[in-house]
Coordinates of C-alpha atoms and ligand atoms in Angstrom, one line a residue:
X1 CA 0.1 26.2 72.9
X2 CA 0.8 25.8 69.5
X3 CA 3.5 23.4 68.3
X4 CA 5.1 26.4 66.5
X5 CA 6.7 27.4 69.4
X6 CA 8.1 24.0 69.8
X7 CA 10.4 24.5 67.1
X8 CA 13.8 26.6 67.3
X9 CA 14.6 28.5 63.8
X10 CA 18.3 28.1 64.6
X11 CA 18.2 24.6 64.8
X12 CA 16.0 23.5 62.1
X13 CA 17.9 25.8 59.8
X14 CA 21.2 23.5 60.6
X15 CA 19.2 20.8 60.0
X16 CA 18.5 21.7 56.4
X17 CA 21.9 20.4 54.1
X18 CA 23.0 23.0 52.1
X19 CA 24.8 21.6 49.5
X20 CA 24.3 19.8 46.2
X21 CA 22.4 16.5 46.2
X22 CA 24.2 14.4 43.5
X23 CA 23.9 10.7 43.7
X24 CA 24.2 9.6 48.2
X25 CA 26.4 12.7 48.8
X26 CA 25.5 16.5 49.6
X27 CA 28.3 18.3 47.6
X28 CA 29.2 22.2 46.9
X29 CA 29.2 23.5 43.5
X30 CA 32.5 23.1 41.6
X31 CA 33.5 26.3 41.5
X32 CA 32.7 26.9 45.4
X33 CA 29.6 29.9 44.9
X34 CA 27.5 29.9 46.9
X35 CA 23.7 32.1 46.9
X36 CA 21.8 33.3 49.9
X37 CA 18.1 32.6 50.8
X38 CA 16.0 35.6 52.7
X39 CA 13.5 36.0 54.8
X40 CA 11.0 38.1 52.8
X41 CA 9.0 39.0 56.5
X42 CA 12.3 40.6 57.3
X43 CA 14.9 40.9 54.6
X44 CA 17.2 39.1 56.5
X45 CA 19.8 36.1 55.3
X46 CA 18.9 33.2 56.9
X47 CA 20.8 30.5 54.8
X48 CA 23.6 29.9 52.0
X49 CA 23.6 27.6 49.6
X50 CA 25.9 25.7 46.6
X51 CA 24.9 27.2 43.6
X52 CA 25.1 24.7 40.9
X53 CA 27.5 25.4 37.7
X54 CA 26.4 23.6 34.7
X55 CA 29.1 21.2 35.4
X56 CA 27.0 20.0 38.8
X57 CA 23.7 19.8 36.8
X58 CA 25.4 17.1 34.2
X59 CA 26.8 16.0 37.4
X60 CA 23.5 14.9 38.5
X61 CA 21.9 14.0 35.5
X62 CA 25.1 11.6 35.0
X63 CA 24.2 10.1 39.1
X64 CA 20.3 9.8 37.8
X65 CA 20.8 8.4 34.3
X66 CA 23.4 5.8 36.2
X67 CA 20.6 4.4 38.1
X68 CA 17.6 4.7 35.8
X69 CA 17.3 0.5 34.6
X70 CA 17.6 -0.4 38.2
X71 CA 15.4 1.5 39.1
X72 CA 12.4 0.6 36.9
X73 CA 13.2 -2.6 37.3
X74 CA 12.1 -2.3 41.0
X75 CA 8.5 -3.4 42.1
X76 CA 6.0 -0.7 42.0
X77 CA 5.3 -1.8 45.5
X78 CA 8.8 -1.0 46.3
X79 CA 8.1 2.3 45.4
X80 CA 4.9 2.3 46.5
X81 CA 6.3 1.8 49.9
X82 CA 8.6 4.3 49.9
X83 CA 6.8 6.6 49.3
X84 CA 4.0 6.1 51.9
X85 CA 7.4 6.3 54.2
X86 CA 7.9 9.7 52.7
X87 CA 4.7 10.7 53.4
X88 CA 5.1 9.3 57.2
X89 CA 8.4 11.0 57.7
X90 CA 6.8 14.2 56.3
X91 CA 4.0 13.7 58.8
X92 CA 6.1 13.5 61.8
X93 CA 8.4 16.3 60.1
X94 CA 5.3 18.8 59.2
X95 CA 5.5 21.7 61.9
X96 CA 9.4 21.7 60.3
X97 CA 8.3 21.7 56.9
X98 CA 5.8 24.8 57.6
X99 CA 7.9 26.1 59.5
X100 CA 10.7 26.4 56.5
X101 CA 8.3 27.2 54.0
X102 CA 6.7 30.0 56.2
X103 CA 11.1 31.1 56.6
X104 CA 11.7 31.5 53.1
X105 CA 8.5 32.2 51.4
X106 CA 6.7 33.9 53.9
X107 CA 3.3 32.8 54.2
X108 CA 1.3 32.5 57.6
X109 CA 2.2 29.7 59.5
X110 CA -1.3 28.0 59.5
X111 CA -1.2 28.0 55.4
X112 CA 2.2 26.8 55.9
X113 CA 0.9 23.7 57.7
X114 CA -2.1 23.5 55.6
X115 CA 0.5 23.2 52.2
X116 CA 2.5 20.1 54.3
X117 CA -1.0 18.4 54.3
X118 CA -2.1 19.1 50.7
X119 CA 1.9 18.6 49.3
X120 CA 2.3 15.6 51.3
X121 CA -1.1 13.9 50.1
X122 CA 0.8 13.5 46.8
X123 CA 3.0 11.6 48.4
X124 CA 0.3 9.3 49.6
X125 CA -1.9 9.9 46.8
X126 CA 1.0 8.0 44.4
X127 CA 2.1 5.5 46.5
X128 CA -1.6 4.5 46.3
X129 CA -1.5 4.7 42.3
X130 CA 2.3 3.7 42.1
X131 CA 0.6 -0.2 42.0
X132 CA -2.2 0.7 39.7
X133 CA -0.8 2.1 36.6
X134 CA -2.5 -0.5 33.9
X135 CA -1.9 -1.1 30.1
X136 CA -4.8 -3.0 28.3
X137 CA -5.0 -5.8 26.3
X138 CA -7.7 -6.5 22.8
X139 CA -7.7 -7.8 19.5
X140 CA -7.2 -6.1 16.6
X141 CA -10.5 -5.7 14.3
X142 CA -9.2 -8.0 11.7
X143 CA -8.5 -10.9 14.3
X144 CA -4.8 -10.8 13.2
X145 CA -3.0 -9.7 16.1
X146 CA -3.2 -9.8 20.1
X147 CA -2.7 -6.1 21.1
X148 CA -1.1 -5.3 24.4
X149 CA -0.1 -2.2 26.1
X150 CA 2.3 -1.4 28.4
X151 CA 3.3 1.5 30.3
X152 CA 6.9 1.9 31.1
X153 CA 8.6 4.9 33.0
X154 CA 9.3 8.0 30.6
X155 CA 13.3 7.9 31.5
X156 CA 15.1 10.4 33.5
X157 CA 13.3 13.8 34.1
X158 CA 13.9 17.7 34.9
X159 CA 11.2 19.0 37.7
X160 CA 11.4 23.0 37.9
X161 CA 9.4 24.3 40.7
X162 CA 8.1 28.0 41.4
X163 CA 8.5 29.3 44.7
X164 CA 4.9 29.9 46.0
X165 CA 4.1 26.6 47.2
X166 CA 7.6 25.4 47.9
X167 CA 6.5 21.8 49.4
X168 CA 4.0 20.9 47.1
X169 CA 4.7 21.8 43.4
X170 CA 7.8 19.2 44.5
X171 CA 5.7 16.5 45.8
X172 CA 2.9 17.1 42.7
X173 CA 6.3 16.0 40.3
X174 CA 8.2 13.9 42.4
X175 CA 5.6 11.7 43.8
X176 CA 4.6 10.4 40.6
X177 CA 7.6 10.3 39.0
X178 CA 9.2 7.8 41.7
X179 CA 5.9 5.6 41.2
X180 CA 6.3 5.5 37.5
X181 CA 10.3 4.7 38.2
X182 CA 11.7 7.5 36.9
X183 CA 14.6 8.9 37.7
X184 CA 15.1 12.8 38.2
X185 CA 17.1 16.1 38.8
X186 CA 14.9 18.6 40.9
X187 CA 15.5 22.7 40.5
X188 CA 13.7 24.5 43.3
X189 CA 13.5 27.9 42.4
X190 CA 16.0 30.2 43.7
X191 CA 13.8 32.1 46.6
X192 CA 12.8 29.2 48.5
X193 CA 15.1 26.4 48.2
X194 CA 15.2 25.1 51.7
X195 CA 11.9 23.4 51.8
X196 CA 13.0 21.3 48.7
X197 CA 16.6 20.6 50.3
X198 CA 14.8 19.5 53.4
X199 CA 12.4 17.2 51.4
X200 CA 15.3 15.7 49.3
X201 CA 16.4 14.9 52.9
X202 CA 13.3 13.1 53.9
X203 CA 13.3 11.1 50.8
X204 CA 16.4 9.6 51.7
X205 CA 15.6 9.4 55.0
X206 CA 12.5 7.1 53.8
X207 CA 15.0 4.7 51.7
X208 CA 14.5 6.2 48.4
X209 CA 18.0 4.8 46.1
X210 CA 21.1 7.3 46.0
X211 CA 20.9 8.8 42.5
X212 CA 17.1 8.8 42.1
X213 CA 16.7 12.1 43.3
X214 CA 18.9 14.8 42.7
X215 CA 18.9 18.5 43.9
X216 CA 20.6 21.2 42.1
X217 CA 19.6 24.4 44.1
X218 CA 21.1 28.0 42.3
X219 CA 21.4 31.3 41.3
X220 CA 21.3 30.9 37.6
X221 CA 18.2 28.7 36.5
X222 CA 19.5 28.2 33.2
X223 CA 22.9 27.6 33.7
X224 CA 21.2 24.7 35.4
X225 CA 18.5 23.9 33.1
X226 CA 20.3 24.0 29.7
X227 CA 22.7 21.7 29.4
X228 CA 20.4 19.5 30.9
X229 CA 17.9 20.1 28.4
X230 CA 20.8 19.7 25.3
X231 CA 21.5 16.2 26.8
X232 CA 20.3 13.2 24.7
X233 CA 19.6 11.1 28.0
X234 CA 16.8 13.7 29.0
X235 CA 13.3 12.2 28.2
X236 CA 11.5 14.8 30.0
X237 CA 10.8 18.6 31.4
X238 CA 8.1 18.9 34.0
X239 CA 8.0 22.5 34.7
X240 CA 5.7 24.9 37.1
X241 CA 6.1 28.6 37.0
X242 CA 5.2 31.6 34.8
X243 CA 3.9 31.5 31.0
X244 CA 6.8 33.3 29.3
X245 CA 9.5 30.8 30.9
X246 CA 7.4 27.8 30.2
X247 CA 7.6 29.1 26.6
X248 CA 11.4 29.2 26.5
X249 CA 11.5 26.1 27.7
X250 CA 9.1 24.9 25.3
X251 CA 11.3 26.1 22.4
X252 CA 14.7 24.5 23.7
X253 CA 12.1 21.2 24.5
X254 CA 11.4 21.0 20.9
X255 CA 15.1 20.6 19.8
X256 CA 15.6 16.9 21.4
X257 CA 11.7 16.7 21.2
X258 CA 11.3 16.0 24.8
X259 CA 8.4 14.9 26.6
X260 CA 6.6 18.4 28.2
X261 CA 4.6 19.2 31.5
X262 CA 3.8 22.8 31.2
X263 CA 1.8 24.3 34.7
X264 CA 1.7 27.7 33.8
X265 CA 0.3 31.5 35.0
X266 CA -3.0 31.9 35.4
X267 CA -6.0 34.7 35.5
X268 CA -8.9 33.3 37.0
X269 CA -12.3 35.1 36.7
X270 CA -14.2 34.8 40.5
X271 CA -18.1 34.9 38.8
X272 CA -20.5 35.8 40.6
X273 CA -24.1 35.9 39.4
X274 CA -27.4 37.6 40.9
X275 CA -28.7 34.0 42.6
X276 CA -25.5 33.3 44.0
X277 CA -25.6 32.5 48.3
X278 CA -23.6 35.4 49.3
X279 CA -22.1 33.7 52.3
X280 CA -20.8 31.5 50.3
X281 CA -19.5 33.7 47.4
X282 CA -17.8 36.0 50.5
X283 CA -16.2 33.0 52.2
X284 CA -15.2 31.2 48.8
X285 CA -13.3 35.0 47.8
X286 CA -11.4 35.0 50.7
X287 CA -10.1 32.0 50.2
X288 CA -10.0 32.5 46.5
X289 CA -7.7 35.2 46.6
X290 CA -6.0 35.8 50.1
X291 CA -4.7 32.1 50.1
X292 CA -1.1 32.0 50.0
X293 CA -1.3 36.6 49.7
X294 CA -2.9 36.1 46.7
X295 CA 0.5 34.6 45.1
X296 CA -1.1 31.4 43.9
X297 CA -1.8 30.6 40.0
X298 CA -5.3 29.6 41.0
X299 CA -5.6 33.0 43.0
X300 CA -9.3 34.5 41.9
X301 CA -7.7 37.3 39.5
X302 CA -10.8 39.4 38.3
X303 CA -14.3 39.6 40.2
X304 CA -16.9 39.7 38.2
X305 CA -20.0 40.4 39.8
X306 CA -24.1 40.6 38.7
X307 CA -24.7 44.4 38.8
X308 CA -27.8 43.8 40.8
X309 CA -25.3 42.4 44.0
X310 CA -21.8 44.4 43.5
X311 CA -22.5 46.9 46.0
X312 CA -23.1 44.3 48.6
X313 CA -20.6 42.0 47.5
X314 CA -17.7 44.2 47.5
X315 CA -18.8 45.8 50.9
X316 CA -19.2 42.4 52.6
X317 CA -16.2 40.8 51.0
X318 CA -13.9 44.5 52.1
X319 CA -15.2 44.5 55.6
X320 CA -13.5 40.3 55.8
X321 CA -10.5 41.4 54.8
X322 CA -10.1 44.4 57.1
X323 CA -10.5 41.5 59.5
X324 CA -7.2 40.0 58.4
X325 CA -3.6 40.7 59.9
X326 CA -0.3 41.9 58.0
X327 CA 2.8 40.8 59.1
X328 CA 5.4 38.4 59.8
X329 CA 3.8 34.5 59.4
X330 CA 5.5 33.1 62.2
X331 CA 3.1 34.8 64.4
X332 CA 0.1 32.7 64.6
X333 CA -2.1 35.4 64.8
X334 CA -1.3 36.8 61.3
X335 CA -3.2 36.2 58.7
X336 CA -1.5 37.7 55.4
X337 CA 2.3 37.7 55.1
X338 CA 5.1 39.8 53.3
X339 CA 5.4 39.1 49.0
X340 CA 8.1 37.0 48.2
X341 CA 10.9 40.1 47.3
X342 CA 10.6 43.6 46.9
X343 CA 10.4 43.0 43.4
X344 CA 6.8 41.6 44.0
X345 CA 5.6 44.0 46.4
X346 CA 6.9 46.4 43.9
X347 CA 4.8 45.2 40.4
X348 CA 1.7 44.6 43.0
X349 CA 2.0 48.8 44.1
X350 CA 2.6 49.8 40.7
X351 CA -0.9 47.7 39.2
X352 CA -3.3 49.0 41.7
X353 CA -1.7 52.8 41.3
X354 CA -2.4 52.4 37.7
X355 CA -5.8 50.7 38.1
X356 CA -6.4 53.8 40.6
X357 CA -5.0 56.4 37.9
X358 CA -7.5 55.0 35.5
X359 CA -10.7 55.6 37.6
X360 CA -10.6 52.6 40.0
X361 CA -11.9 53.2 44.0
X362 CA -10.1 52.1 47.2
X363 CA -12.4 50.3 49.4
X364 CA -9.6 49.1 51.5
X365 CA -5.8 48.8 51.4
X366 CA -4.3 50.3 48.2
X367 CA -0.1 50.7 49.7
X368 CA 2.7 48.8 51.0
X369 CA 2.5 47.6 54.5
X370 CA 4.8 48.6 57.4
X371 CA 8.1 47.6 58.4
X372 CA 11.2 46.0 56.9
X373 CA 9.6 42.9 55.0
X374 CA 7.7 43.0 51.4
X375 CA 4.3 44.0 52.9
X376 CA 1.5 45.0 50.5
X377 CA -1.9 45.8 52.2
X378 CA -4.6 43.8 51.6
X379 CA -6.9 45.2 48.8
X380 CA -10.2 45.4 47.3
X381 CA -10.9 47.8 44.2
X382 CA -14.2 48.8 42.6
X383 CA -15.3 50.6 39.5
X384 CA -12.3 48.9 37.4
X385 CA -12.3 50.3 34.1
X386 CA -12.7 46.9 31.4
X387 CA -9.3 47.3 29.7
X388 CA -7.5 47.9 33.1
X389 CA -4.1 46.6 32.7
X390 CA -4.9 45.1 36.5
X391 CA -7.6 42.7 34.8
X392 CA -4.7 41.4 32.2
X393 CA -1.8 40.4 34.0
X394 CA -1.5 37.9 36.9
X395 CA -1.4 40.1 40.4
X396 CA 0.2 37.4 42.2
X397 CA -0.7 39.6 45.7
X398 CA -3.6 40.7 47.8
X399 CA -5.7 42.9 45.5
X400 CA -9.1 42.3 44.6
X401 CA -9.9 43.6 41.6
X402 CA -14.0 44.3 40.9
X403 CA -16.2 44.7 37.7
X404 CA -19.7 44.3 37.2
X405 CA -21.5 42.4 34.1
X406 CA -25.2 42.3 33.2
X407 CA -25.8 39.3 31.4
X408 CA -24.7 35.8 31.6
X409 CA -23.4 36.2 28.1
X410 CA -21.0 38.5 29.1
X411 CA -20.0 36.9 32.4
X412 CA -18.7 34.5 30.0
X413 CA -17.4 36.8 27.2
X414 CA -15.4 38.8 29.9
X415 CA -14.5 35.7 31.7
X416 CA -12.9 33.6 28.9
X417 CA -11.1 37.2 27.5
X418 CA -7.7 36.3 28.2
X419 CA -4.8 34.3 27.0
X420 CA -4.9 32.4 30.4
X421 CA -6.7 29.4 31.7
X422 CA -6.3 28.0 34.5
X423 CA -8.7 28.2 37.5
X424 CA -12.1 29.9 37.3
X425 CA -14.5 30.0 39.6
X426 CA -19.0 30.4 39.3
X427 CA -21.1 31.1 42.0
X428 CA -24.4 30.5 41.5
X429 CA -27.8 28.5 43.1
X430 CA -29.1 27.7 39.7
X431 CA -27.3 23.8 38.8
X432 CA -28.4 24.4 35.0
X433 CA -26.9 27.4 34.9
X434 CA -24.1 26.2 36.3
X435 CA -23.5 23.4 33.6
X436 CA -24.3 26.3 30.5
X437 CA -21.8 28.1 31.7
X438 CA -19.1 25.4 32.5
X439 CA -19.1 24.0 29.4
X440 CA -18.4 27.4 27.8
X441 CA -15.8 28.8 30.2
X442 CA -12.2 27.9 28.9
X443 CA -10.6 26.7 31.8
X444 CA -9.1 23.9 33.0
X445 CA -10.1 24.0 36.9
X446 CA -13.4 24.9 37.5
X447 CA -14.2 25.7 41.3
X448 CA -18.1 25.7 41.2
X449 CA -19.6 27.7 44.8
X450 CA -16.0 26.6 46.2
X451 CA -13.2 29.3 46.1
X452 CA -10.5 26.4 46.9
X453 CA -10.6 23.2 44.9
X454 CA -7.3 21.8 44.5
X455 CA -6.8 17.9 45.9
X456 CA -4.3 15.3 45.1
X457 CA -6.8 12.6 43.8
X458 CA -7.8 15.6 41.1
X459 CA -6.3 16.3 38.0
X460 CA -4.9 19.9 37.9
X461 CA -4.2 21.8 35.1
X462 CA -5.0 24.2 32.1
X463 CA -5.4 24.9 28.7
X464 CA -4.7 28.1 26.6
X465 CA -1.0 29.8 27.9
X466 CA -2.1 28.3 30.9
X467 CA -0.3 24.8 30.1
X468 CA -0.7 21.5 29.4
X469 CA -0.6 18.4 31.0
X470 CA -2.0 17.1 34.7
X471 CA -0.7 16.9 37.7
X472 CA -2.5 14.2 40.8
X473 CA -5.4 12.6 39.5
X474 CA -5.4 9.0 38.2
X475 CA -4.0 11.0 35.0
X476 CA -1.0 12.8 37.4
X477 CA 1.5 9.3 36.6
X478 CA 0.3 8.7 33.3
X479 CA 2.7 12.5 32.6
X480 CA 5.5 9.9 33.6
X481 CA 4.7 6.7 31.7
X482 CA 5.4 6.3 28.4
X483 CA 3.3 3.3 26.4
X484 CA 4.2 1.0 24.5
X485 CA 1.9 -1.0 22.3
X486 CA 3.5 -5.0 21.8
X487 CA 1.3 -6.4 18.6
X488 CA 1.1 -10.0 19.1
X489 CA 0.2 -12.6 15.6
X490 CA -2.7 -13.9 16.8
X491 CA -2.1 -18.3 16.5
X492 CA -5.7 -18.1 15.2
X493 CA -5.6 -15.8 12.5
X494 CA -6.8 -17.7 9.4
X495 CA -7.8 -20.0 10.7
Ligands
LIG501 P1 9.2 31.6 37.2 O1 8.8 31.1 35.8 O2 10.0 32.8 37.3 O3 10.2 30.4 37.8 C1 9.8 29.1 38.0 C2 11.0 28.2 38.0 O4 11.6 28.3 36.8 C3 12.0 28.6 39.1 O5 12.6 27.4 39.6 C4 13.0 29.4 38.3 O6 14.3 29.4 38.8 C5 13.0 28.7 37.0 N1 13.4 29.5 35.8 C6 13.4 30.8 35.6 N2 13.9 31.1 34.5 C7 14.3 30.0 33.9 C8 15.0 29.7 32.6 N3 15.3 30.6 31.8 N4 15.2 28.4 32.4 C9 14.9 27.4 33.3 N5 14.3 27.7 34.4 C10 14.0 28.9 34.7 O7 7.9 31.5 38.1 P2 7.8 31.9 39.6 O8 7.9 33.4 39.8 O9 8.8 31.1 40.4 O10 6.4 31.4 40.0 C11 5.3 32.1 39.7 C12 4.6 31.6 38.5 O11 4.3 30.3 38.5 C13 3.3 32.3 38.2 O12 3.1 32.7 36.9 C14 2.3 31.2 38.6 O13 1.0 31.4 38.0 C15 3.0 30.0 38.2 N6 2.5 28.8 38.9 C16 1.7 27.9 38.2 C17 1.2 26.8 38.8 C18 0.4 25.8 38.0 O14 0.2 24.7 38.6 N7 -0.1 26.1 36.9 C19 1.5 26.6 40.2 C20 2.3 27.5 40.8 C21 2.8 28.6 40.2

């Protein structure tokens, strides 16, 4: 039996708080609103929440800034330790945790668990690095001076998450920020706040300080984000979500010249050249593109495939995914779930009708799914004309999008042609091959005969309009520090 069943909906839903996490206490918004959270399998309410005013989101940079020279002042293995308590407390809390995320988000319940074990590793991951963050020491050329570095936290930060991986893209920021000792106000986005109320929860749970975290959950991101951006006391923005948003907050960044994390959209090209292992190249698409219903910023964007092998691919690859199962994720035996709102089913429909309008074939899927929840079939599409508008924006659902290329030259032209880059992925036998065309692909992730690659102990991120900045990895704290450099006179100098 699966421990799904163990959990009652009604009850871990009281369980979540619902309120405004400033400083120790869960508060409602000043003005009393409220905002309600749906069930995108079923369009049904299943929470309310405070909405923050602006008011609440000084509030609680006012109950982080109050606590931030404590704070650093702590031990790293204090906050080392905290968080490997976090990470227990999320262990013994995980079928919860999936079982919210796959509530408010939607996504099957076995990728639900599978996020509580890659989010949580973060939490693991930095309270491994919270006691390893190093500065260095030398001499200056000249022998004049002793040089030493330090790193010291940043100072009190913003974390704005997306909604697609609800548990993790908090973790990624919030684990390394409480091993640096910073402190921090969190915006979940508005679709799936629960997870990140829940989590808050947890932290305290695990003994994290009153103050350190802060949740402002709400309807209006900016009324949120704003005057917490004008404030002097901000050092830094850490934000994950879509390219034109990161850009506005870019802009309003440069006024108090704040410290930036920008993970951003993606369009990854799925390569796949004539020596590729098929198997492989079938498996790695599906999980490529169908993890998470395709609403992933790593989420294999545009198959490109050796025109010797595209018949066979695209067969193989569209008889796997009319294995898979639409429908609501709390059934374990479905294996893709509703789009987040209707809004996203909605822009999904209307890129594969115009792909289809502009010569593009059906092998399977190609409309909405069933019922009252955000369906969209799962979908693979062949002959793709080059300039489709499908190949240029981020799908951000099920559809599988396939062109054919002849030379390697042009796996790469078409590959890098976008303003994107993020996650790419090659598939190919041939290792020299593999490093020629790594080192000329402009992406920051590189999945190479692997169609899933991200891991706490790496460094993610991209380059182009697909960010900047890294997240886990040895480099994910250094995004926290800031360094100081202490030159020393050197008692020998002259001597
Ligand atoms: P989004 O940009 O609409 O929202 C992201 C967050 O920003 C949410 O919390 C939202 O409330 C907030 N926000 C929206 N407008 C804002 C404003 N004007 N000021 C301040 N905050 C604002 O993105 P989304 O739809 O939630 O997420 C999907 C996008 O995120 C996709 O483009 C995806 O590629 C990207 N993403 C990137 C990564 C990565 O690591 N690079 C990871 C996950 C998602």
């Amino acid at each position: 039996m699966s421990d799904a069943k163990k959990i009652n909906v009604e009850e871990l839903l009281a369980k979540v708080p619902t309120g405004l996490l400033i400083g120790d206490t869960w508060r409602d918004a000043s003005d009393g609103e409220t905002f309600t959270v749906e069930n995108p399998a079923t369009g049904e309410t299943i929470a309310t929440l405070a909405s923050a005013t602006s008011e609440d989101a000084i509030a609680a940079l006012d109950a982080a800034c109050a606590v931030q020279a404590e704070w650093a002042r702590t031990s790293s293995r204090e906050r080392s330790e905290i968080l490997r308590r976090a990470f227990d407390l999320i262990n013994e809390r995980a079928e919860e945790f999936a079982t919210l995320m796959t509530l408010e988000m939607g996504k099957p319940i076995a990728e639900a668990r599978g996020e509580v074990k890659y989010g949580n590793e973060f939490m693991r991951w930095f309270s491994e690095e919270a006691v390893r963050s190093y500065g260095r020491h030398g001499q200056t050329p000249e022998g004049s001076h002793r040089m030493l570095t330090v790193r010291k936290p940043v100072g009190p930060c913003l974390l704005i998450t997306p909604w697609n991986f609800p548990l993790a893209m908090a973790t990624r920021k919030v684990g390394p920020a409480i091993a640096a000792g910073c402190v921090m106000v969190l915006k979940p986005a508005r679709l799936t706040p629960l997870t990140s109320q829940y989590f808050a929860q947890t932290m305290l749970d695990a003994g994290l300080p009153a103050g350190v975290l802060n949740v402002v959950s709400g309807a209006s991101a900016s009324a949120i984000s704003n005057p917490i951006m004008e404030d002097d006391r901000l050092r830094k923005v850490s934000f994950t979500g879509s390219t034109p948003v990161g850009q506005q907050l870019l802009k309003k960044a440069a006024d108090k010249v704040l410290r930036t994390s920008m993970e951003l959209g993606g369009n990854a090209p799925f390569i796949i050249f004539e020596d590729a292992d098929l198997d492989l190249a079938v498996e790695g698409a599906m999980g490529a593109k169908m993890r998470n219903i395709g609403e992933a910023c790593t989420a294999a964007n545009r198959f490109l495939v050796h025109e010797s092998i595209a018949e066979e691919f695209a067969q193989r690859f569209a008889a796997k995914i009319k294995e898979l199962t639409l429908g609501n994720g709390l059934d374990e035996d479905v294996t893709v779930g509703p789009l987040v709102e209707s809004k996203a089913r909605d822009s999904v429909a209307a890129l594969v009708d115009e792909a289809v309008k502009e010569g593009a074939t059906v092998l399977t899927g190609g409309a909405a799914g069933e019922g009252a929840g955000y369906f969209y079939q799962p979908t693979v599409l062949v002959d793709v004309a080059h300039n489709a508008q499908i190949l240029k924006e981020e799908i951000f659902g099920p559809v599988a999008p396939i062109i054919t290329f002849t030379t390697e030259e042009e796996a790469i032209k078409l590959a890098n042609d976008t303003e994107f880059g993020l996650a790419s992925y090659l598939f190919t036998e041939d290792y020299s091959r593999m490093f020629r065309v790594s080192d000329q692909l402009e992406y920051g992730l590189l999945g190479f005969n692997s169609g899933v690659i991200s891991n706490a102990a790496a460094p993610f991120g991209g380059v182009k309009q697909s960010g900047m900045g890294h997240e886990g990895g040895i480099e994910g704290i250094d995004e926290y520090t800031q360094l100081q450099y202490i030159g020393i006179r050197d008692p020998y100098a002259g001597r």
